[in-house]
Coordinates of C-alpha atoms in Angstrom, one line a residue:
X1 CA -102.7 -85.7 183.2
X2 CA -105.7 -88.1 184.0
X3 CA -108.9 -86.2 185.0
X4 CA -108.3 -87.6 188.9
X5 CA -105.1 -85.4 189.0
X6 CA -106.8 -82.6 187.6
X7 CA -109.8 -82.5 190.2
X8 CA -107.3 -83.6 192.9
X9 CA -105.4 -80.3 191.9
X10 CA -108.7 -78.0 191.1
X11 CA -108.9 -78.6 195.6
X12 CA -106.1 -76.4 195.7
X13 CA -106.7 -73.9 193.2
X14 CA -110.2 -72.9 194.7
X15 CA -109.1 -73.2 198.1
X16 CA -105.6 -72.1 197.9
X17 CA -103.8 -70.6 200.9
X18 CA -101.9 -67.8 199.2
X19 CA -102.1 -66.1 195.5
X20 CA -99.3 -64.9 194.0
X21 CA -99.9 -62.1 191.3
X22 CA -97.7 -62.3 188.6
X23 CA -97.4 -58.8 186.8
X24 CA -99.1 -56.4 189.7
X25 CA -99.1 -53.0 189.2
X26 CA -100.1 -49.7 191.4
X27 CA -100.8 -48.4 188.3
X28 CA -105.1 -47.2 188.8
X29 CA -106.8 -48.9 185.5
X30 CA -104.0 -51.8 184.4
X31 CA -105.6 -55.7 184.7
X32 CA -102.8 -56.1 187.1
X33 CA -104.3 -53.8 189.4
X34 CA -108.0 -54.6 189.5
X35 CA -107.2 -58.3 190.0
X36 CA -105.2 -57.4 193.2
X37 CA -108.4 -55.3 194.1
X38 CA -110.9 -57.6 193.4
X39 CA -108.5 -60.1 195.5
X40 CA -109.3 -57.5 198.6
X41 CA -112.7 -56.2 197.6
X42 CA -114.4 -60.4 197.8
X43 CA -112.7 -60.6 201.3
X44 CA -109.6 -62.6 200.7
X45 CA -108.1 -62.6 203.9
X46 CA -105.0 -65.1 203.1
X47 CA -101.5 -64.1 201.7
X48 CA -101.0 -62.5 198.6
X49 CA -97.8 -62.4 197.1
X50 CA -97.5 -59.3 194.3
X51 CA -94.8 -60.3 191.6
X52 CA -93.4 -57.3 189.5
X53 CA -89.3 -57.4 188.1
X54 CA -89.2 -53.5 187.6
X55 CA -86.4 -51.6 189.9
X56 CA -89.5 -49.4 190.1
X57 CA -91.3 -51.4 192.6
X58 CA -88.4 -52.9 194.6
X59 CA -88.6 -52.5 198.3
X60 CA -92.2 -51.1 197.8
X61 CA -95.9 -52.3 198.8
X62 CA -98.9 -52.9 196.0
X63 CA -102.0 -52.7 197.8
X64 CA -100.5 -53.4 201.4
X65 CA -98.2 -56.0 200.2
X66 CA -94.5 -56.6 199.8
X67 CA -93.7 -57.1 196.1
X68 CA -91.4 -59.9 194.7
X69 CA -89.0 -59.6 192.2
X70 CA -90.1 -63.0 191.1
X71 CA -91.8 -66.5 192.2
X72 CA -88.2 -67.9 193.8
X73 CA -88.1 -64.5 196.0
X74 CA -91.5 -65.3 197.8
X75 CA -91.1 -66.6 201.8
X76 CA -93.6 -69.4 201.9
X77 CA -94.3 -72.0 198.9
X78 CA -97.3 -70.7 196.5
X79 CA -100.0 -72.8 196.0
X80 CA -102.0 -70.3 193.1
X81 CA -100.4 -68.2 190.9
X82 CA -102.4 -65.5 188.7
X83 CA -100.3 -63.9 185.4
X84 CA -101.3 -61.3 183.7
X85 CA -98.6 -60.3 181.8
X86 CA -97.8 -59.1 178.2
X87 CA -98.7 -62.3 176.2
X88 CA -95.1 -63.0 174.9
X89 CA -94.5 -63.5 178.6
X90 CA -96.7 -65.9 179.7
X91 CA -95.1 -68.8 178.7
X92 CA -91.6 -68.0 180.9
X93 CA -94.2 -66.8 183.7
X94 CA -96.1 -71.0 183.4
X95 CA -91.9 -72.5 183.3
X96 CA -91.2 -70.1 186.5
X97 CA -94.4 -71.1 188.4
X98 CA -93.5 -74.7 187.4
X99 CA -89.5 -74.4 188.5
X100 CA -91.2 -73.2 191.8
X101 CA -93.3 -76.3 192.3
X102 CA -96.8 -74.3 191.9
X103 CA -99.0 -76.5 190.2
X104 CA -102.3 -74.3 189.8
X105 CA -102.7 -70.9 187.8
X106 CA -105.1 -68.6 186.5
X107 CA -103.9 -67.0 183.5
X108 CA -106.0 -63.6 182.5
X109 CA -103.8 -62.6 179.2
X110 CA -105.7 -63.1 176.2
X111 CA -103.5 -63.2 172.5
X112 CA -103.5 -67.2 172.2
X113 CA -106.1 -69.8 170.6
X114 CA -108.5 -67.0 169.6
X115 CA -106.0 -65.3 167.4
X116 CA -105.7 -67.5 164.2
X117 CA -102.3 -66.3 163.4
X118 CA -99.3 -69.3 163.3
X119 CA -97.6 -67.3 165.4
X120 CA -100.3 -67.5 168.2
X121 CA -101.1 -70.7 167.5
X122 CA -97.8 -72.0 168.0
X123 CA -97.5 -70.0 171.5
X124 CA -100.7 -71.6 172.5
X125 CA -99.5 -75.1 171.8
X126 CA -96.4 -74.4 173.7
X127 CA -98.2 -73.1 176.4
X128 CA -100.3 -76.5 176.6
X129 CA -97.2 -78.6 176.8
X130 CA -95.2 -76.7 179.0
X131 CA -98.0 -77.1 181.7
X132 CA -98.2 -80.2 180.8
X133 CA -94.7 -81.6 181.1
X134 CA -95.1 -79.4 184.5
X135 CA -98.0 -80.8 186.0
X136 CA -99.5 -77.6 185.7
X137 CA -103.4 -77.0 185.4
X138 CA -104.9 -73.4 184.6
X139 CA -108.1 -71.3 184.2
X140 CA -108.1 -69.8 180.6
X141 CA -106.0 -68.1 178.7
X142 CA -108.2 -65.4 177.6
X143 CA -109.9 -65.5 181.4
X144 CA -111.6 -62.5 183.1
X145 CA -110.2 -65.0 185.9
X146 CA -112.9 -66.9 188.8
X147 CA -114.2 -66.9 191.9
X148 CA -114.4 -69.4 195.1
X149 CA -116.9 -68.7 197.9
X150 CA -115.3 -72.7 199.4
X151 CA -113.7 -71.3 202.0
X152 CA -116.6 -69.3 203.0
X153 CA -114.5 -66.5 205.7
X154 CA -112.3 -66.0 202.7
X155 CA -113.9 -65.9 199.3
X156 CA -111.3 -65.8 196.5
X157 CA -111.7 -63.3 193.5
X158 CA -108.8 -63.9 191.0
X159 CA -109.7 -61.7 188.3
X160 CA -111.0 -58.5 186.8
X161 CA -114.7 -58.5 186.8
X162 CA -116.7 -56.2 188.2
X163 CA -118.7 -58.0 190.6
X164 CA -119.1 -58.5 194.5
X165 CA -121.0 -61.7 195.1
X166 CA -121.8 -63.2 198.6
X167 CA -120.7 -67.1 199.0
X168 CA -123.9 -69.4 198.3
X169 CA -124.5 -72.4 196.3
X170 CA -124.9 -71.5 192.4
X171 CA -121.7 -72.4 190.7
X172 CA -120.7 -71.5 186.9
X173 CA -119.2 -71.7 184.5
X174 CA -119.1 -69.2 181.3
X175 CA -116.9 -69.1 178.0
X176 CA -117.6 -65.3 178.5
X177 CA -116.2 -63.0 181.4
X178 CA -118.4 -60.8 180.9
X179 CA -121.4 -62.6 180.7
X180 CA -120.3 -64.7 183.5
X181 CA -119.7 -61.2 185.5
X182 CA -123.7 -59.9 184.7
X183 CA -124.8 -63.6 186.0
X184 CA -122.8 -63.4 189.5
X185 CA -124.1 -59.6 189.8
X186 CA -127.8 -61.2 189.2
X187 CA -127.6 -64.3 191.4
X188 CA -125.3 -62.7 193.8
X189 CA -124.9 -66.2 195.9
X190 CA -122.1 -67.7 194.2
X191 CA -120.6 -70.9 195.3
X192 CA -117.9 -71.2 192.4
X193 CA -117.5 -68.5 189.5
X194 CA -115.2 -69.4 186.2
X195 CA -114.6 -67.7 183.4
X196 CA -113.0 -70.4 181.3
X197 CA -111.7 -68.6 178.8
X198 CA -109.8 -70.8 175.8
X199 CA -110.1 -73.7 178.1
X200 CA -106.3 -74.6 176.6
X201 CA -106.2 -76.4 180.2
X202 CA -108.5 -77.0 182.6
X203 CA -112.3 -77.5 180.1
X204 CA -115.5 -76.9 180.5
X205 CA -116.0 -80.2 181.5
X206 CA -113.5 -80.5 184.3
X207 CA -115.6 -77.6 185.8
X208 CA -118.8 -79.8 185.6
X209 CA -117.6 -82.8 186.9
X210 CA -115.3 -80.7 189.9
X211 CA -118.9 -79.1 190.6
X212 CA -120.8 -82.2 190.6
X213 CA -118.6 -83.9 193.1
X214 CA -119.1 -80.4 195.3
X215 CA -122.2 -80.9 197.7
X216 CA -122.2 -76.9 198.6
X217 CA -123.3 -77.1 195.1
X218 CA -127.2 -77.3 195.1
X219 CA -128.0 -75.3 191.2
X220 CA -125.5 -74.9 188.0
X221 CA -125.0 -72.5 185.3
X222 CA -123.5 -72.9 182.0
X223 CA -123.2 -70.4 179.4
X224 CA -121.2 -71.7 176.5
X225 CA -120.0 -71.0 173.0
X226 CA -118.6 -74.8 172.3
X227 CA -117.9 -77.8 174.3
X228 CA -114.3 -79.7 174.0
X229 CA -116.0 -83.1 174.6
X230 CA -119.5 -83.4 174.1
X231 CA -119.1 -87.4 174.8
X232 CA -117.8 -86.6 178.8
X233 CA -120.2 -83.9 178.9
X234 CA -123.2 -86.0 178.1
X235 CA -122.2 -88.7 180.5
X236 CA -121.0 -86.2 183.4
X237 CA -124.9 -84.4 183.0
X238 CA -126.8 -87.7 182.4
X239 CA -126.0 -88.4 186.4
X240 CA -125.4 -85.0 187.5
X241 CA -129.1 -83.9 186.8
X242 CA -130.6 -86.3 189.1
X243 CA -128.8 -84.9 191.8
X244 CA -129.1 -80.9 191.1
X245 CA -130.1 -79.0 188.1
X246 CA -128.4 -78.2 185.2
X247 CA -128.8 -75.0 183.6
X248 CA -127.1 -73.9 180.1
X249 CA -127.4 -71.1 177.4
X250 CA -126.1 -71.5 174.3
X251 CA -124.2 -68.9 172.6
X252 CA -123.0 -69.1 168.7
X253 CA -126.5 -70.5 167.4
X254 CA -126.5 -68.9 164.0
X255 CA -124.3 -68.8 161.0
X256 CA -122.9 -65.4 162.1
X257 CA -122.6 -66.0 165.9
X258 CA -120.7 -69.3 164.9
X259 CA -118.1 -66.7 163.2
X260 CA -118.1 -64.4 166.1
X261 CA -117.7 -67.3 168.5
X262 CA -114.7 -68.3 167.1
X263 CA -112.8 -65.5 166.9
X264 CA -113.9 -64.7 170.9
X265 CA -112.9 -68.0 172.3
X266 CA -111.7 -70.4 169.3
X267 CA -114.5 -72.4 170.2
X268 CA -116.1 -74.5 167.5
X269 CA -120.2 -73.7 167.9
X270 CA -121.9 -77.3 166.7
X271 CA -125.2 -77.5 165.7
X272 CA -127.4 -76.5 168.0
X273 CA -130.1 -79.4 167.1
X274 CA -127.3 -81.4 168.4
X275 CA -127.2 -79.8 171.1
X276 CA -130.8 -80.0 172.5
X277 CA -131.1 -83.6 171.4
X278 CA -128.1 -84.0 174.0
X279 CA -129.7 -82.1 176.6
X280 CA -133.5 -83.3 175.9
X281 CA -131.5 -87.2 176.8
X282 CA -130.0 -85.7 180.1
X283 CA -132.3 -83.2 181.7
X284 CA -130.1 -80.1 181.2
X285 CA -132.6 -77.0 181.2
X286 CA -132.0 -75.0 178.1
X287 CA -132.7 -71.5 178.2
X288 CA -133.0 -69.3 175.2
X289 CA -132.0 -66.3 175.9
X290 CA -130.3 -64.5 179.1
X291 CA -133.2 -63.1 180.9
X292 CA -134.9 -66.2 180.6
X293 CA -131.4 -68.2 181.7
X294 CA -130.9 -65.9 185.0
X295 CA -134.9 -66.3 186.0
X296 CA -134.2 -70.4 185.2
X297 CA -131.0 -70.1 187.9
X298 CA -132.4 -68.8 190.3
X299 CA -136.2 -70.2 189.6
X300 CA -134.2 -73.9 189.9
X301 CA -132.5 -72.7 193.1
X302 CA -135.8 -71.4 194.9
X303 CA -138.7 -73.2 193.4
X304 CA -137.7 -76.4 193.1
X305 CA -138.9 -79.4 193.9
X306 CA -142.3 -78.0 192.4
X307 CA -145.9 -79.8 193.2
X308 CA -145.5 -82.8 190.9
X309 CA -149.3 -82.0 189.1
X310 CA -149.0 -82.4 185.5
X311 CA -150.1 -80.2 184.1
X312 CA -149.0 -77.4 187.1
X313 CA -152.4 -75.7 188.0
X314 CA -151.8 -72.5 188.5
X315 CA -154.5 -69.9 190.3
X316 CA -154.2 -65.9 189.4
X317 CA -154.8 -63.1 191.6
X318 CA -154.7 -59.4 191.1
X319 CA -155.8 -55.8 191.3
X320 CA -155.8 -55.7 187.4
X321 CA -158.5 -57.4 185.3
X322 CA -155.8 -57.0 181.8
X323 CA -153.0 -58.1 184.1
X324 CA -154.6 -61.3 184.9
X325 CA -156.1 -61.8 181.6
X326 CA -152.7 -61.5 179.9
X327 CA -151.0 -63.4 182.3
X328 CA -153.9 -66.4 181.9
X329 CA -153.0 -66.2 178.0
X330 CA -149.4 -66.8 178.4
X331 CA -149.7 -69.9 181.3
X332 CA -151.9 -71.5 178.8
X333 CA -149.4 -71.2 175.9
X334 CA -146.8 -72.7 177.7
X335 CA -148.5 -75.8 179.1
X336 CA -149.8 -74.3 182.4
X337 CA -153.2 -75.2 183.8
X338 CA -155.3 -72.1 184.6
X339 CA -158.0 -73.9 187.0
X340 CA -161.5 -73.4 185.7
X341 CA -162.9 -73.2 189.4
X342 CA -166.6 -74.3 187.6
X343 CA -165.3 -77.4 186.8
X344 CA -162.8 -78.2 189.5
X345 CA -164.3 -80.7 191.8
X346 CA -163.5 -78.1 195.1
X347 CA -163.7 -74.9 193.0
X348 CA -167.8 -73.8 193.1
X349 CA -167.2 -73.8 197.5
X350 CA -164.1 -71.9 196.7
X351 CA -166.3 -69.4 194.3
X352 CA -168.5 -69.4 197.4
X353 CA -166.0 -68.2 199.9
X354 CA -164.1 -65.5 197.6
X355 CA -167.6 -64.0 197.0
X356 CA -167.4 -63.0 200.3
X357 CA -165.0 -60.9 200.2
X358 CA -165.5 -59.3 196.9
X359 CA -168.5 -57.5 195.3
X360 CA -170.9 -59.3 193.3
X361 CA -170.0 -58.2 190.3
X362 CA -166.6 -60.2 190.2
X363 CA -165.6 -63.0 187.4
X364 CA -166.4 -65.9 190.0
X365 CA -163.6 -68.3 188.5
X366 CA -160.0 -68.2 188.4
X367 CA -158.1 -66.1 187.6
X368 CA -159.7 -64.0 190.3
X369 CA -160.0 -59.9 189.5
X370 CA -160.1 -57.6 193.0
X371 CA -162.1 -55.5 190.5
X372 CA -160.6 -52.2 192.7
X373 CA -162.6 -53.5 195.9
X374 CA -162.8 -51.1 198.9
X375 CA -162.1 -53.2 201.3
X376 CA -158.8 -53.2 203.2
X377 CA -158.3 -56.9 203.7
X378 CA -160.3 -58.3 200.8
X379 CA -157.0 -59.2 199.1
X380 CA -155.5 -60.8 202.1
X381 CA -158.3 -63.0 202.8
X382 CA -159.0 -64.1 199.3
X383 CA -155.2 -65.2 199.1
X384 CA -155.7 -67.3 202.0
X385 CA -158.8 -69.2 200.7
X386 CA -156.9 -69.6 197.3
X387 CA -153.6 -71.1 199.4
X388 CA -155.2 -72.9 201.4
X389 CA -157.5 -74.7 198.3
X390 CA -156.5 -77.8 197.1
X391 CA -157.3 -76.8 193.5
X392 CA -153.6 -74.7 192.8
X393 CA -150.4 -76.2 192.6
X394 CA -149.0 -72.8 191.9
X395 CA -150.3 -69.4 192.7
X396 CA -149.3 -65.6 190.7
X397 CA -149.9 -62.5 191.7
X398 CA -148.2 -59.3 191.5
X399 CA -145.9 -58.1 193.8
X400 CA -147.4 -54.8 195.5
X401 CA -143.6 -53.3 196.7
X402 CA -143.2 -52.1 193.1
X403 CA -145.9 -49.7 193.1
X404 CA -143.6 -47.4 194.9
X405 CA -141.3 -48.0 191.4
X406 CA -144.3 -47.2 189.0
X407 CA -145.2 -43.9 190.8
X408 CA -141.6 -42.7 190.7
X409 CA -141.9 -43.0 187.1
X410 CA -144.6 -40.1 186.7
X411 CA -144.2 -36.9 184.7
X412 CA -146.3 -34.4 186.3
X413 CA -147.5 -31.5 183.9
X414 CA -148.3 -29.1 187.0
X415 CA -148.5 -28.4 190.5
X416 CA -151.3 -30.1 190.9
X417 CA -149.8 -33.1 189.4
X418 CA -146.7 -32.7 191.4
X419 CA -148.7 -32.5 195.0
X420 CA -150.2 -35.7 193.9
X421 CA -147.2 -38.0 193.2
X422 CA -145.6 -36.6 196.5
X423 CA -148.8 -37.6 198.5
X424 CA -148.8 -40.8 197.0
X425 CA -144.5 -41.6 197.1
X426 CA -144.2 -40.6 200.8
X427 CA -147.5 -42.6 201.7
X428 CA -146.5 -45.2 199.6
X429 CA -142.9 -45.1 200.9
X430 CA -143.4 -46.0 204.0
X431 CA -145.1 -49.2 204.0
X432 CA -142.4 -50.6 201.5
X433 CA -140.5 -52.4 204.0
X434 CA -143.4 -53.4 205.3
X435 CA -145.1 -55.3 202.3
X436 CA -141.8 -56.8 201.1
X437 CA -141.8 -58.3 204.7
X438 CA -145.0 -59.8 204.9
X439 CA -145.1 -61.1 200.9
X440 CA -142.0 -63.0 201.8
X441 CA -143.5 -64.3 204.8
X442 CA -146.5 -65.1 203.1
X443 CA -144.6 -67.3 200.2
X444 CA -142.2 -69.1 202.9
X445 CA -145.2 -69.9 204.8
X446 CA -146.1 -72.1 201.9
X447 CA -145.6 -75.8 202.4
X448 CA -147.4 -77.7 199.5
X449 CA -147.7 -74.5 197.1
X450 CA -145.3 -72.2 195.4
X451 CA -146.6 -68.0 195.2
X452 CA -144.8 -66.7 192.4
X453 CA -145.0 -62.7 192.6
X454 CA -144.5 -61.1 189.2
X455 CA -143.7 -57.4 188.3
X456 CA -143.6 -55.1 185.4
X457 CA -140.2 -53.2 187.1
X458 CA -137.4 -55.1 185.8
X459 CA -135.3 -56.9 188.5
X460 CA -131.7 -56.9 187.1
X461 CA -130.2 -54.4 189.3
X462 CA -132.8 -53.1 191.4
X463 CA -132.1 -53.1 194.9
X464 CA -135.9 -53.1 195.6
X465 CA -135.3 -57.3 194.9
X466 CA -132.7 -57.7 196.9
X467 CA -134.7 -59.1 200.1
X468 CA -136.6 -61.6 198.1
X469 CA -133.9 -62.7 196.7
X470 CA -131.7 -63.1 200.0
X471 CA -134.9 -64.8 201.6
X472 CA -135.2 -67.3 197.8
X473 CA -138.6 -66.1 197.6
X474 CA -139.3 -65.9 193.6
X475 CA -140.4 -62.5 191.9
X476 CA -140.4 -62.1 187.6
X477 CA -139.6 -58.4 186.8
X478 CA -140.3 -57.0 183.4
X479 CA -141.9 -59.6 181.3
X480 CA -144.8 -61.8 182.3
X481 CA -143.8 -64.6 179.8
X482 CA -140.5 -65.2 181.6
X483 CA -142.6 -66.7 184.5
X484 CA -144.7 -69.0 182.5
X485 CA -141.7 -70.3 180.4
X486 CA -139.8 -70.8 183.4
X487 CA -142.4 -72.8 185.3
X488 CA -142.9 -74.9 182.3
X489 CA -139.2 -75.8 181.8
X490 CA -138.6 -76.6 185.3
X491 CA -141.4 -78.8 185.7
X492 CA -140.5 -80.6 182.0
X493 CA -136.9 -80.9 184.3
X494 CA -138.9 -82.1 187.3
X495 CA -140.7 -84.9 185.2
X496 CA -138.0 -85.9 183.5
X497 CA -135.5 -86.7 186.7
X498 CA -138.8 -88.6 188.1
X499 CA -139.3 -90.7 185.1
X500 CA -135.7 -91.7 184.8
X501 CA -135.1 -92.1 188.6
X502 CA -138.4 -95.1 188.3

């Protein structure tokens, strides 16, 4: 099958308008079950057709639905099929999907490429050439399944992961399901989700080039172990990254993670020098590790374009003369201009107007310390004159909604303590709403410049982040370094697709 056919068919299978679920179970725990909940728990409002042989389950309902003896019993033709039976019996499951004139499938059972025995191998190459002869593409084997936000009043969840994104316009791909599952739970705004799995069918590459073609898609994530064709995937990205970045973390780097990716996936790891000479030639952003890789997603999906200044200048605000310190040392490591306002054309009127504001004794240069100023709307105003200077391309500060977090994390040793942290949560509590409000205000009001708020409470699963991430208003929890790193790479990204595109 010619890659045409294959993205002609890849239409259907993440827009389908039924799923039949090959080996469906009641049974509270089984794979078969959580894929039928996840089918209902994403909003799937379309047919599903549940497919178990046992007398057990004859004449009876799995999660609402009539079950099917098998494919031929079903009362409408199927247009996805999803199998997750015992491995031995995936192979008859693919040649009854294919006597039934399905054409796409999602097949969850591991037991096949990654296991090195002949026995498995030879199952695996069967499998290939049954769907082949059939003209039958699928998602894995070895899959924790994917997930479709195209039809946007009825996302598609075919698989087991625990996750509950919103439909948006990150797509990815991941030779990991779980690691795929912790990226769709960070990003949450998911236009396409694969977990590729062994990629005996449908590749990493057919993904890529599907999600190029896609113009919902607007940012794309790769985690990887091994690519198939490393020819087609440097072509597909040398044109791709003009149009929307391309993000990708590489797994299987060393000697040892080599081993372990092979026996995960079956995937042969390459050399990673290889690997960022390929994507230093196309623009792909690498990331090195998967903090940094979730902050590049969704930095590339709210930040860019940036200011195209080279080097960025960035200005520094805070409460915290070691914050903004630190912070200055790690901009500077990574390539970002901290503005010395003495020397800046503009900057000794800008000096000037923050000194207004502040006490005398304050640095009078960038980065700019609040040095625990009295006054109520000192900060305010001094972030105004900073925005509204044409010395910054960037500006960083630190968020103030996670001082709420900070005080939570006290350890009174008395009663006095204890009065103390309850004055200052229920005090601080209720202005939370109201400063996440007006800092997201205050970075979308932002026309020329990008404010980057930063924060030493870790994002990953805080719901504290979830507003400024709804409204794509950037915030760096837990480590400072992340933001710097970031910026850099996505300006390097930025410069590159300018230079290429002249």
């Amino acid at each position: 099958m010619d890659v045409e056919e294959k993205l002609d068919l890849m239409k259907t299978m993440f827009n389908p308008k039924n799923v039949a679920l090959m080996g469906a179970t009641s049974k509270m725990g089984k794979i078969g079950s959580l894929v039928g909940m996840s089918l209902l728990s994403c909003g799937f409002k379309k047919k599903i057709f549940p497919i178990n042989p046992s007398p057990n389950y004859q004449g009876k309902k799995i999660l609402g639905f009539d079950v099917y003896s098998s494919l031929d019993k079903c009362p409408e033709q199927i247009d996805l099929v999803g199998i997750v039976v015992p491995p031995n019996a995936v192979v008859d499951s693919v040649k009854q999907a294919i006597e039934n004139d399905i054409k796409t499938a999602a097949i969850i059972t591991a037991g096949f490429g990654e296991v090195k025995s002949d026995e498995r191998q030879n199952e695996n190459k069967e499998l290939v050439k049954v769907a082949e002869k059939g003209g039958l593409i699928f998602v894995g084997p070895n899959s924790m399944g994917f997930y479709s936000s195209e039809d946007t009043t009825s996302p598609l969840h075919l698989g087991f992961g625990f996750m509950l994104p919103n439909p948006g316009n990150i797509s990815i791909v991941s030779q990991s399901g779980t690691m795929g599952t912790i990226l769709c739970n960070a990003l949450q705004r998911i236009r396409y989700f694969v977990s590729s799995g062994n990629e005996a069918s449908l590749t990493l590459e057919d993904y890529l080039q599907y999600y190029a073609q896609d113009e919902e898609t607007k940012t794309i994530a790769l985690f990887a172990e091994g690519l198939r064709a490393g020819k087609r995937f440097k072509e597909i990205c040398t044109e791709m990254t003009k149009k929307k970045p391309v993000l990708f973390l590489k797994a299987g780097i060393t000697k040892t993670g080599a081993r372990a990716a092979n026996s995960h996936t079956g995937s042969i790891a390459g050399s990673l020098d290889i690997y960022k000479s390929v994507f230093k030639q196309t623009g792909v952003i690498f990331a090195d590790q998967i903090m940094e890789f979730i902050y590049l997603i969704k930095g590339a999906h709210f930040l860019l374009p940036l200011p195209d200044h080279d080097p960025l200048r960035a200005g520094i605000i805070s409460g915290g003369g070691g914050f903004v310190v630190h912070l200055t040392d790690l901009c500077e490591k990574h390539g970002i201009n901290v503005v010395d306002l003495q020397t800046e054309p503009n900057g000794p009127k800008l000096i000037e107007d923050i000194s207004e504001h502040l006490p005398f004794y304050w640095s009078h240069n960038n980065p700019v310390d609040m040095v625990a100023t009295n006054n109520p709307n000192a900060y305010q105003n001094v972030m105004k004159l900073m925005l509204d200077s044409d010395c910054f391309d960037i500006i960083f500060t630190m968020t103030s909604a996670t001082f709420h977090e900070r005080i939570k994390m006290l350890k009174p040793v008395n009663e006095s303590g204890k009065i103390m942290k309850e004055m200052m949560m229920s005090r601080r509590g209720d202005m939370i709403n109201q400063i996440v409000d007006s800092e997201i205000k205050l970075a979308q009001s932002q026309l020329t410049k990008k404010l980057i708020y930063v924060s030493l409470t870790p994002n990953l699963g805080n719901p504290l982040y979830d507003k400024y991430d709804e409204n794509q208003v950037m915030v760096f929890g837990g480590n400072f370094e992340t933001a710097a790193i970031v910026l850099r790479k996505l300006h390097d990204y930025q410069t590159f697709i300018s230079r290429s595109s002249s």
